[in-house]
Tab-separated table of C-alpha atoms in Angstrom:
chain	number	residue	atom	x	y	z
P	30	MET	CA	98.535	107.579	149.107
P	31	THR	CA	99.758	110.315	146.797
P	32	GLU	CA	98.106	111.111	143.494
P	33	GLY	CA	101.107	109.704	141.623
P	34	GLU	CA	101.010	106.393	143.520
P	35	ALA	CA	97.310	106.086	142.962
P	36	TRP	CA	97.723	106.661	139.245
P	37	VAL	CA	100.222	103.807	138.919
P	38	ARG	CA	97.747	101.446	140.580
P	39	VAL	CA	94.652	102.752	138.847
P	40	TRP	CA	96.071	102.139	135.383
P	41	ARG	CA	96.162	98.416	136.128
P	42	VAL	CA	92.386	98.287	136.434
P	43	ALA	CA	91.589	100.881	133.779
P	44	GLY	CA	92.001	98.399	130.936
P	45	GLY	CA	89.403	96.131	132.481
P	46	ALA	CA	86.934	98.997	132.331
P	47	GLY	CA	87.530	99.381	128.587
P	48	LEU	CA	89.024	102.870	128.794
P	49	SER	CA	91.607	104.571	126.641
P	50	GLU	CA	94.495	106.227	128.476
P	51	ARG	CA	92.909	109.658	128.109
P	52	GLU	CA	89.551	108.444	129.468
P	53	ALA	CA	91.220	106.608	132.342
P	54	ARG	CA	93.089	109.761	133.364
P	55	ALA	CA	89.869	111.781	133.252
P	56	ALA	CA	88.028	109.197	135.369
P	57	PHE	CA	90.882	109.023	137.861
P	58	ARG	CA	91.155	112.791	138.350
P	59	SER	CA	87.402	113.106	138.664
P	60	GLY	CA	87.295	110.371	141.287
P	61	TRP	CA	90.296	111.754	143.171
P	62	GLN	CA	88.685	115.159	143.381
P	63	ALA	CA	85.499	113.515	144.676
P	64	GLY	CA	87.422	111.998	147.588
P	65	CYS	CA	88.059	108.446	146.381
P	66	GLN	CA	90.979	106.929	148.265
P	67	ALA	CA	91.583	103.692	146.322
P	68	PRO	CA	91.867	102.872	142.619
P	69	ALA	CA	88.835	100.604	142.679
P	70	ASP	CA	86.736	103.402	144.188
P	71	VAL	CA	87.292	105.517	141.085
P	72	PHE	CA	85.748	102.898	138.850
P	73	ASP	CA	82.939	102.049	141.303
P	74	ARG	CA	81.369	105.476	140.751
P	75	PRO	CA	79.185	105.299	137.598
P	76	ASP	CA	78.552	109.033	137.755
P	77	ARG	CA	82.293	109.656	137.410
P	78	LEU	CA	83.032	107.033	134.751
P	79	PRO	CA	82.917	108.126	131.107
P	80	THR	CA	81.411	105.737	128.584
P	81	PRO	CA	84.215	103.594	127.127
P	82	ARG	CA	85.005	104.157	123.465
P	83	ARG	CA	85.338	100.654	122.137
P	84	ILE	CA	86.623	100.271	118.593
P	85	PRO	CA	84.211	97.980	116.724
P	86	PRO	CA	85.764	94.883	115.181
P	87	PRO	CA	86.197	94.950	111.403
P	88	VAL	CA	83.196	93.725	109.445
P	89	PRO	CA	84.024	90.175	108.338
P	90	VAL	CA	84.156	89.570	104.605
P	91	THR	CA	81.610	86.872	103.865
P	92	HIS	CA	81.399	84.706	100.780
P	93	ALA	CA	78.309	86.644	99.686
P	94	SER	CA	80.197	89.940	99.676
P	95	VAL	CA	82.753	88.646	97.154
P	96	ALA	CA	80.474	86.385	95.120
P	97	ILE	CA	80.313	87.115	91.397
P	98	PRO	CA	76.842	88.349	90.349
P	99	ASP	CA	75.164	85.811	88.078
P	100	GLU	CA	74.142	88.458	85.564
P	101	VAL	CA	77.746	89.448	84.739
P	102	ARG	CA	79.141	85.951	84.239
P	103	PRO	CA	78.085	85.603	80.577
P	104	VAL	CA	79.747	88.868	79.520
P	105	LEU	CA	82.898	87.966	81.475
P	106	ARG	CA	83.080	84.667	79.571
P	107	ASP	CA	82.533	86.394	76.224
P	108	VAL	CA	85.201	89.024	76.881
P	109	TRP	CA	87.679	86.313	77.875
P	110	HIS	CA	86.921	84.477	74.644
P	111	VAL	CA	87.844	87.622	72.679
P	112	VAL	CA	91.056	88.047	74.689
P	113	CYS	CA	92.032	84.453	73.952
P	114	LEU	CA	91.349	84.982	70.242
P	115	ALA	CA	93.523	88.102	70.311
P	116	GLU	CA	96.474	86.056	71.528
P	117	ASP	CA	95.824	83.068	69.293
P	118	ASP	CA	95.617	84.888	65.967
P	119	GLY	CA	96.182	88.550	66.733
P	120	ASP	CA	99.223	90.767	66.490
P	121	GLN	CA	101.312	90.559	69.697
P	122	ARG	CA	104.419	92.274	68.369
P	123	ARG	CA	104.032	95.374	70.544
P	124	ARG	CA	103.491	93.242	73.630
P	125	ASP	CA	106.538	91.144	72.815
P	126	ALA	CA	108.623	94.275	72.264
P	127	TRP	CA	107.568	95.600	75.681
P	128	LEU	CA	108.483	92.274	77.292
P	129	ARG	CA	111.918	92.374	75.640
P	130	SER	CA	112.411	95.907	76.966
P	131	ARG	CA	111.966	94.350	80.393
P	132	GLY	CA	114.450	91.583	79.671
P	133	LEU	CA	111.737	88.955	79.206
P	134	SER	CA	111.815	86.969	75.966
P	135	SER	CA	108.194	85.803	76.255
P	136	PRO	CA	105.268	85.659	78.699
P	137	PRO	CA	105.771	83.090	81.471
P	138	ALA	CA	102.514	81.426	80.379
P	139	ARG	CA	99.824	81.794	77.756
P	140	ARG	CA	97.160	84.393	78.571
P	141	ALA	CA	99.338	86.033	81.233
P	142	ILE	CA	99.384	89.322	79.310
P	143	VAL	CA	97.613	89.975	75.992
P	144	ASP	CA	97.410	92.894	73.562
P	145	VAL	CA	93.790	93.033	72.332
P	146	ALA	CA	94.157	95.884	69.812
P	147	ALA	CA	93.661	93.545	66.840
P	148	ARG	CA	90.315	92.347	68.227
P	149	MET	CA	88.926	95.686	69.391
P	150	ASP	CA	85.979	95.694	66.966
P	151	VAL	CA	84.835	92.287	68.174
P	152	LEU	CA	85.205	93.367	71.784
P	153	VAL	CA	83.061	96.475	71.200
P	154	THR	CA	80.307	94.345	69.675
P	155	VAL	CA	80.314	91.909	72.595
P	156	LEU	CA	80.106	94.686	75.171
P	157	ARG	CA	77.479	96.738	73.352
P	158	ASP	CA	75.210	93.709	73.051
P	159	GLN	CA	75.389	93.169	76.836
P	160	ALA	CA	75.698	96.798	77.867
P	161	ASP	CA	74.055	96.581	81.311
P	162	ALA	CA	76.148	93.628	82.472
P	163	ALA	CA	79.262	95.082	80.843
P	164	GLU	CA	78.743	98.344	82.723
P	165	ARG	CA	78.553	96.461	86.007
P	166	ALA	CA	81.768	94.697	85.078
P	167	GLY	CA	83.413	98.081	84.526
P	168	LEU	CA	84.105	97.534	80.839
P	169	TRP	CA	81.392	99.693	79.274
P	170	SER	CA	79.604	102.980	79.867
P	171	PRO	CA	76.167	103.030	78.202
P	172	SER	CA	75.544	106.621	79.312
P	173	GLU	CA	77.793	108.147	76.657
P	174	ARG	CA	76.094	110.218	73.935
P	175	ASP	CA	77.326	107.915	71.179
P	176	GLY	CA	75.354	105.010	72.642
P	177	GLY	CA	78.185	103.429	74.542
P	178	ARG	CA	81.873	103.596	75.216
P	179	LEU	CA	84.620	101.168	76.078
P	180	TRP	CA	86.592	101.107	79.294
P	181	PHE	CA	88.859	104.169	79.244
P	182	PRO	CA	92.289	102.743	78.241
P	183	LEU	CA	90.730	100.733	75.424
P	184	ALA	CA	88.536	103.608	74.233
P	185	GLN	CA	91.566	105.906	74.132
P	186	ARG	CA	93.622	103.207	72.419
P	187	ILE	CA	96.372	103.636	74.987
P	188	PRO	CA	99.156	101.279	73.886
P	189	GLY	CA	99.297	98.426	76.348
P	190	ALA	CA	98.260	94.875	77.154
P	191	LEU	CA	95.750	93.275	79.491
P	192	CYS	CA	96.647	91.194	82.540
P	193	PRO	CA	93.644	89.087	83.649
P	194	VAL	CA	92.489	89.292	87.269
P	195	TRP	CA	90.805	86.110	88.470
P	196	HIS	CA	88.440	85.290	91.317
P	197	PRO	CA	89.904	82.546	93.554
P	198	GLU	CA	86.678	80.507	93.382
P	199	TRP	CA	85.877	80.822	89.668
P	200	GLU	CA	88.094	79.632	86.808
P	201	GLU	CA	85.853	80.163	83.775
P	202	ALA	CA	86.934	83.739	83.049
P	203	PRO	CA	88.717	86.697	84.668
P	204	VAL	CA	86.524	89.046	86.718
P	205	SER	CA	88.512	92.159	85.773
P	206	TYR	CA	91.675	93.295	84.016
P	207	ARG	CA	94.673	95.531	84.457
P	208	HIS	CA	95.787	97.500	81.442
P	209	ARG	CA	99.582	97.657	81.569
P	210	CYS	CA	100.693	100.689	79.575
P	211	TYR	CA	103.735	100.198	77.381
P	212	ARG	CA	104.758	103.734	78.340
P	213	PRO	CA	103.586	105.820	81.325
P	214	TYR	CA	100.357	107.561	80.343
P	215	GLY	CA	99.187	111.124	80.970
P	216	ALA	CA	100.211	113.786	83.443
P	217	GLN	CA	100.061	111.302	86.325
P	218	ARG	CA	102.395	108.923	84.465
P	219	GLN	CA	100.078	105.959	84.968
P	220	LYS	CA	101.678	102.591	84.390
P	221	SER	CA	98.742	100.350	85.199
P	222	ILE	CA	95.000	101.080	84.973
P	223	ALA	CA	92.471	98.864	86.751
P	224	THR	CA	89.012	98.088	85.386
P	225	ARG	CA	86.689	101.028	86.005
P	226	GLY	CA	84.133	99.070	88.036
P	227	ALA	CA	86.764	97.580	90.332
P	228	GLY	CA	85.226	99.188	93.406
P	229	ALA	CA	83.234	95.973	93.971
P	230	ALA	CA	84.988	93.433	96.171
P	231	TRP	CA	84.158	90.492	93.866
P	232	MET	CA	86.338	91.938	91.100
P	233	ARG	CA	89.184	93.274	93.249
P	234	TRP	CA	91.908	90.657	93.601
P	235	PRO	CA	95.651	90.488	93.052
P	236	LEU	CA	97.063	88.781	90.007
P	237	GLY	CA	97.866	85.088	90.310
P	238	VAL	CA	95.197	83.894	92.754
P	239	HIS	CA	95.184	80.433	91.131
P	240	GLY	CA	98.903	79.936	91.773
P	241	PRO	CA	100.496	78.362	94.857
P	242	ARG	CA	100.556	81.748	96.676
P	243	THR	CA	104.056	81.215	98.023
P	244	HIS	CA	105.366	84.566	96.738
P	245	VAL	CA	103.797	88.032	96.812
P	246	THR	CA	105.060	90.957	94.774
P	247	GLU	CA	103.867	94.303	93.396
P	248	GLY	CA	103.367	95.473	89.835
P	249	GLU	CA	103.059	93.603	86.569
P	250	PRO	CA	106.785	93.598	85.601
P	251	ASP	CA	107.835	92.022	88.908
P	252	TRP	CA	104.889	89.604	88.734
P	253	LEU	CA	105.958	88.428	85.280
P	254	THR	CA	109.640	88.377	86.268
P	255	LEU	CA	109.229	86.264	89.393
P	256	TRP	CA	106.876	83.917	87.557
P	257	SER	CA	109.524	83.420	84.870
P	258	VAL	CA	112.358	82.975	87.386
P	259	THR	CA	110.690	80.706	89.957
P	260	GLY	CA	108.431	78.798	87.560
P	261	THR	CA	105.424	79.403	89.832
P	262	GLN	CA	102.871	82.172	89.592
P	263	PRO	CA	103.144	84.706	92.449
P	264	LEU	CA	100.434	86.969	93.789
P	265	GLY	CA	100.773	90.368	92.103
P	266	CYS	CA	99.451	93.392	93.986
P	267	LEU	CA	98.650	96.743	92.416
P	268	GLY	CA	101.357	98.833	94.085
P	269	SER	CA	101.333	98.413	97.858
P	270	HIS	CA	97.562	97.837	98.077
P	271	TRP	CA	96.384	94.933	100.226
P	272	LEU	CA	92.650	94.573	100.854
P	273	PRO	CA	91.044	92.870	103.884
P	274	HIS	CA	89.288	90.131	101.892
P	275	TRP	CA	92.624	89.037	100.420
P	276	SER	CA	93.522	87.478	103.772
P	277	THR	CA	91.768	84.302	102.588
P	278	LEU	CA	94.559	83.884	100.036
P	279	LEU	CA	97.161	83.477	102.785
P	280	GLY	CA	95.483	80.702	104.750
P	281	GLY	CA	97.343	77.468	105.431
P	282	SER	CA	100.797	76.720	106.749
P	283	HIS	CA	102.985	77.145	103.656
P	284	PRO	CA	105.828	79.695	103.819
P	285	ILE	CA	105.283	83.057	102.131
P	286	THR	CA	107.987	85.253	100.635
P	287	VAL	CA	107.098	88.925	100.164
P	288	CYS	CA	109.187	90.192	97.250
P	289	ALA	CA	108.768	93.937	97.700
P	290	HIS	CA	110.372	96.941	96.066
P	291	HIS	CA	113.212	98.592	97.944
P	292	ASP	CA	111.187	101.725	98.781
P	293	ASP	CA	108.561	102.985	101.225
P	294	PRO	CA	105.532	101.452	99.426
P	295	GLY	CA	107.356	98.116	99.378
P	296	VAL	CA	107.874	98.309	103.144
P	297	GLN	CA	104.184	99.136	103.590
P	298	LEU	CA	103.140	96.108	101.556
P	299	ALA	CA	105.387	93.820	103.588
P	300	ARG	CA	104.012	95.173	106.871
P	301	ARG	CA	100.425	94.682	105.715
P	302	ILE	CA	100.998	91.063	104.759
P	303	VAL	CA	102.873	90.242	107.964
P	304	GLY	CA	100.077	91.925	109.919
P	305	CYS	CA	97.445	89.984	107.977
P	306	VAL	CA	99.030	86.631	108.823
P	307	ALA	CA	99.547	87.720	112.434
P	308	ASP	CA	95.867	88.635	112.746
P	309	MET	CA	94.873	85.192	111.491
P	310	ASP	CA	97.439	82.972	113.207
P	311	GLY	CA	99.324	85.081	115.748
P	312	GLY	CA	102.632	86.914	115.686
P	313	ALA	CA	104.777	83.839	116.305
P	314	VAL	CA	103.279	82.037	113.301
P	315	ALA	CA	103.690	85.131	111.131
P	316	ARG	CA	107.382	85.324	112.028
P	317	ASP	CA	107.810	81.667	111.030
P	318	ARG	CA	105.732	81.751	107.843
P	319	VAL	CA	106.521	85.128	106.303
P	320	ARG	CA	109.901	86.328	105.149
P	321	VAL	CA	110.505	89.639	103.384
P	322	ARG	CA	113.009	90.169	100.591
P	323	VAL	CA	113.880	93.439	98.842
P	324	PRO	CA	116.595	94.146	96.251
P	325	SER	CA	119.888	95.004	97.927
P	326	GLU	CA	120.042	98.476	96.386
P	327	PRO	CA	117.458	101.211	97.155
P	328	SER	CA	114.787	102.292	94.652
P	329	ARG	CA	115.038	99.068	92.695
P	330	ASP	CA	112.529	96.370	91.863
P	331	TRP	CA	112.955	92.707	90.954
P	332	ASN	CA	112.757	93.333	87.230
P	333	ASP	CA	115.725	95.717	87.596
P	334	VAL	CA	117.690	92.932	89.278
P	335	TYR	CA	116.689	90.499	86.533
P	336	GLN	CA	117.768	92.825	83.729
P	337	GLU	CA	121.156	93.436	85.342
P	338	SER	CA	121.971	90.032	86.844
P	339	GLY	CA	119.618	87.551	85.214
P	340	LYS	CA	117.847	84.642	86.839
P	341	ARG	CA	120.833	83.782	89.023
P	342	GLY	CA	120.930	87.304	90.460
P	343	VAL	CA	117.245	87.242	91.387
P	344	LEU	CA	117.532	83.827	93.029
P	345	CYS	CA	120.599	84.914	94.999
P	346	GLU	CA	118.748	87.925	96.424
P	347	LEU	CA	115.656	85.854	97.197
P	348	ASN	CA	117.633	83.275	99.196
């Protein structure tokens, strides 16, 4: 048997030994040089076999890892109360003007996006009185020299409105917020700013987790647009981000439409969601359940389509 013939045969048993291709080649050449004449002989020599490098499985996300800490729930409720007051009797003219600039005459539902500028003093009082819990929620920084400071976009009075981010298992109040800037902010041209403490899994979710989860999109304008067009609240990701513990949102057998931007990040988001469903249910199920739609023209999003072609144009491209 030649070395080439032996290699073809040895690769068939290398996988059973848990070896990468590089490790299998090293084991084979070492065994061949030691006089082994058959593929099995190579792997029967422990002194010639490198230790397999097995990739550990991902750490499962348990309920405990995304559970809301009890100590932050009161401040989350109080902040939500202030946000609701801001919409009920506050000034929403700047928010409404931004929506009109996006072709939307009004929010698709109450509390979907709220300008809290008129209630800022009340919000500061609520957070200062519960500074420790508010810091954990990412809305307050007690370490500032002035005795406390609001979450950055509110402290800087960056013109914008809040989109509430909910936990799928708690409906009393949002667990975090996204500040949607009316105009791109700063040198990095930020359009959306997440709550400062959003490194914790319990507060990191897409928008719309209490909806039917039949559509997934990216960015607040597309989230609001598709909600207005379809009449159902989609999941709204922050850019192309998709986190492992979000897989629980895609369970079931209902079809899922990924409404991505026509650009590279949009393609990445679609691949992540298809891969997520495939990991849970298999590739065949993912192909049946998930369909991907992007605007027909490059570098466009669904709000662009809506502004140019209206509801009919969006529905035509979705179908």
